[in-house]
């Protein structure tokens, strides 16, 4: 029934949590397939009790015991300096030893990693644990002896999805060097900013890689990265360039004499070298992973060796159900946390075979992933809603053409629509695979909410309860708990520390405390972990049976295809175009990518709206951040809608972009501009949809 525009306006400006709930239909449950249950790693119906508050923090010994330690830990959790928790204190271990050496006796010639080139003419390359051991050792020797790197130094890796990336990461870990992997799709400038922040003197890159059928010149990005780092005060002494095709150069960009070195050549000097894995303190940093936040500056999430490795190993075993006999394929990029935890560290710690695929899922067609699964005998598959939507759109019936069988599938990174979930279950999983919808973040190291696959029924669109040992809670604005089944949304927090949580933001302890703990900490002096709930930054609801449904970000972060982008970062990129006076970025719903940024710009006086300005704004986002940040549209507007105090009202722009009612604008300093902007975006006739408003869009900019 059509609603009057008056009620609509009220609904969209003052949308309450209860009203959002009205749009949420309860979904039916799916039971895990019996065949899966029979072989599952975790079948104990009491597992959540075993990991319950009464057994906290000792329950996590179970994960630490999955690792090999050089020195045992004496204390499971040290909370003496909240919220800087310490895990497995006194213990010493090495991540490279745990992912490689310890498997040699039993699995020496089993494939550790299978690399699949995007180019379908090239056969897959299987790297055995033995071969991985050889290559990690030789690379570790090179890093130590040729680069002079030692434990605690940072190194930036800007590498594509090839074998060289996990080899380099494990080589760093072997000698205690902190790796900072920058997603290959980030621009040279974005990489340079991360080099600067981490204080890396060494950049490790590759000459080229395949993406969407093109051999991309990646070496060019290394030059820009070094330049950017230098301009911001961080000199880079050496650039190590791997060759995509060893023995031959695949990039037209010249090598800089004395600075750039071809890794494949230098490695010849380290042939057969072995490097003892350095025993690291459990709390020594293992890596940095940059992530966007509400401010323009990315946060270097610092992850520790012992707690992190224990947590990803435990969750890989119980939630991903990885056995050493499995062929596991996570289609994420190692340049994001999902790839660190669930392509490299977790699966390899469990001696699985992990697949690394170089290219885009739909290249050369939407049957590609299923051909790879068939050829390699993949039985565990892990991807994002964006990939699921894209594959469903281009090839809804492709999976049934291929003879593969998954026992287990994962979705991660964004909320998944129940429709897309059902396609994943019936088509991709052929009704044989269990699905876990895992909710977590770069900061968290590993899963926070998910069903335990053999124990909990699946519910499309809901991540599930906290995983064993994680006690999530939803707080309202006042810090009161929003109870399960209330139908109200709030801010999801985690009540307890866990081994996978980041240690701090690299070099920014205060920002760490303020971003994640200040909001709901009642007593800053308290040494009791119960007073330090972790704020995730997502809106969520808890159903009566305890399943969490994640609604999206509560801050100025846009989740594009499962990649976090800060609106401020994109806005500052726009402001580098000289004609641009003001820029505002809002999220807009997209059928495949979930959300995309849409940019509004106002020009300086005397400048005209030309296609050239618009193009340069788009290009600025690509060169400063990366192609994946490309906006859906750029609109040049006469002025931004502003409050009387001069604040840009992004909420109004988000409503226009998403075809929602803008609501009451009479209190603005310039109310008439709203209709002008609306016409630029939507045309003469107002377009308003009455569909349910996703919370991240409905709530976007509400805090301003
Ligand atoms: C944000 C974290 C570590 C996963 C990859 C993204 C959203 C993540 C889910 C899910 C709904 C999800 C949240 C979160 N998110 N997983 N299963 N259902 N939303 O890592 O870049 O750190 O982004 O992704 O909004 O806060 P990230």
Short mmCIF file of N, CA, C and O and ligand atoms in Angstrom, two decimals, residues 337-338 412-415 437-442 538 550 553 559 562 564, ligand 1:
data_model
loop_
_atom_site.label_atom_id
_atom_site.label_comp_id
_atom_site.label_asym_id
_atom_site.label_seq_id
_atom_site.Cartn_x
_atom_site.Cartn_y
_atom_site.Cartn_z
N UNK A 337 43.06 -8.98 5.63
CA UNK A 337 43.22 -9.86 6.80
C UNK A 337 42.67 -11.26 6.55
O UNK A 337 43.22 -12.24 7.03
N UNK A 338 41.60 -11.37 5.78
CA UNK A 338 41.03 -12.70 5.52
C UNK A 338 42.10 -13.62 4.95
O UNK A 338 42.22 -14.78 5.33
N UNK A 412 32.02 -14.08 3.99
CA UNK A 412 32.64 -13.12 4.90
C UNK A 412 32.77 -11.74 4.27
O UNK A 412 32.91 -11.63 3.06
N UNK A 413 32.71 -10.72 5.09
CA UNK A 413 33.07 -9.38 4.62
C UNK A 413 31.94 -8.38 4.60
O UNK A 413 32.16 -7.19 4.77
N UNK A 414 30.74 -8.85 4.33
CA UNK A 414 29.58 -7.97 4.30
C UNK A 414 28.37 -8.81 4.69
O UNK A 414 28.43 -10.03 4.64
N UNK A 415 27.28 -8.11 5.02
CA UNK A 415 26.05 -8.88 5.24
C UNK A 415 25.65 -9.54 3.91
O UNK A 415 25.84 -8.97 2.84
N UNK A 437 28.66 -18.11 7.99
CA UNK A 437 28.70 -16.67 7.71
C UNK A 437 29.52 -16.08 8.84
O UNK A 437 29.06 -15.98 9.98
N UNK A 438 30.77 -15.74 8.55
CA UNK A 438 31.69 -15.34 9.61
C UNK A 438 31.82 -13.83 9.68
O UNK A 438 32.20 -13.19 8.71
N UNK A 439 31.48 -13.29 10.83
CA UNK A 439 31.59 -11.84 11.03
C UNK A 439 32.82 -11.54 11.89
O UNK A 439 33.01 -12.13 12.95
N UNK A 440 33.67 -10.65 11.38
CA UNK A 440 34.85 -10.22 12.12
C UNK A 440 35.47 -9.06 11.37
O UNK A 440 34.89 -8.56 10.39
N UNK A 441 36.66 -8.62 11.81
CA UNK A 441 37.28 -7.41 11.25
C UNK A 441 38.80 -7.54 11.25
O UNK A 441 39.35 -8.36 11.99
N UNK A 442 39.43 -6.67 10.49
CA UNK A 442 40.89 -6.63 10.44
C UNK A 442 41.50 -6.62 11.85
O UNK A 442 42.51 -7.26 12.09
N UNK A 538 30.01 -1.79 14.35
CA UNK A 538 28.90 -2.25 13.51
C UNK A 538 27.59 -2.17 14.28
O UNK A 538 27.57 -2.41 15.49
N UNK A 550 24.23 -8.78 11.42
CA UNK A 550 25.06 -7.57 11.33
C UNK A 550 24.44 -6.64 10.30
O UNK A 550 24.12 -7.05 9.18
N UNK A 553 28.15 -0.68 9.10
CA UNK A 553 29.00 0.20 9.89
C UNK A 553 28.20 1.33 10.54
O UNK A 553 27.23 1.82 9.98
N UNK A 559 31.81 0.04 3.20
CA UNK A 559 32.30 -1.31 2.93
C UNK A 559 32.03 -1.63 1.46
O UNK A 559 30.93 -1.97 1.07
N UNK A 562 33.38 -5.69 0.45
CA UNK A 562 34.11 -6.30 1.55
C UNK A 562 35.42 -5.60 1.88
O UNK A 562 36.19 -6.06 2.70
N UNK A 564 37.16 -2.12 3.32
CA UNK A 564 36.78 -0.93 4.06
C UNK A 564 37.41 0.32 3.47
O UNK A 564 38.62 0.37 3.26
C1 LIG B 1 33.73 -5.00 8.51
C2 LIG B 1 35.17 -5.35 8.70
C3 LIG B 1 37.58 -9.67 8.29
C4 LIG B 1 36.54 -9.83 7.31
C5 LIG B 1 36.80 -9.04 6.06
C6 LIG B 1 36.50 -7.57 6.20
C7 LIG B 1 31.83 -6.14 7.78
C8 LIG B 1 32.65 -8.51 7.91
C9 LIG B 1 30.79 -9.62 7.90
C10 LIG B 1 29.70 -10.55 7.90
C11 LIG B 1 28.24 -8.73 7.88
C12 LIG B 1 30.47 -8.25 7.87
C13 LIG B 1 31.54 -5.44 9.08
C14 LIG B 1 32.90 -5.30 9.72
N1 LIG B 1 31.67 -7.58 7.86
N2 LIG B 1 32.14 -9.73 7.91
N3 LIG B 1 29.90 -11.87 7.91
N4 LIG B 1 28.44 -10.05 7.89
N5 LIG B 1 29.21 -7.80 7.86
O1 LIG B 1 37.36 -6.98 7.13
O2 LIG B 1 37.86 -4.77 6.09
O3 LIG B 1 38.18 -5.15 8.54
O4 LIG B 1 35.89 -4.99 7.54
O5 LIG B 1 33.19 -5.82 7.47
O6 LIG B 1 30.97 -4.19 8.83
O7 LIG B 1 32.99 -4.26 10.66
P1 LIG B 1 37.39 -5.42 7.33
#
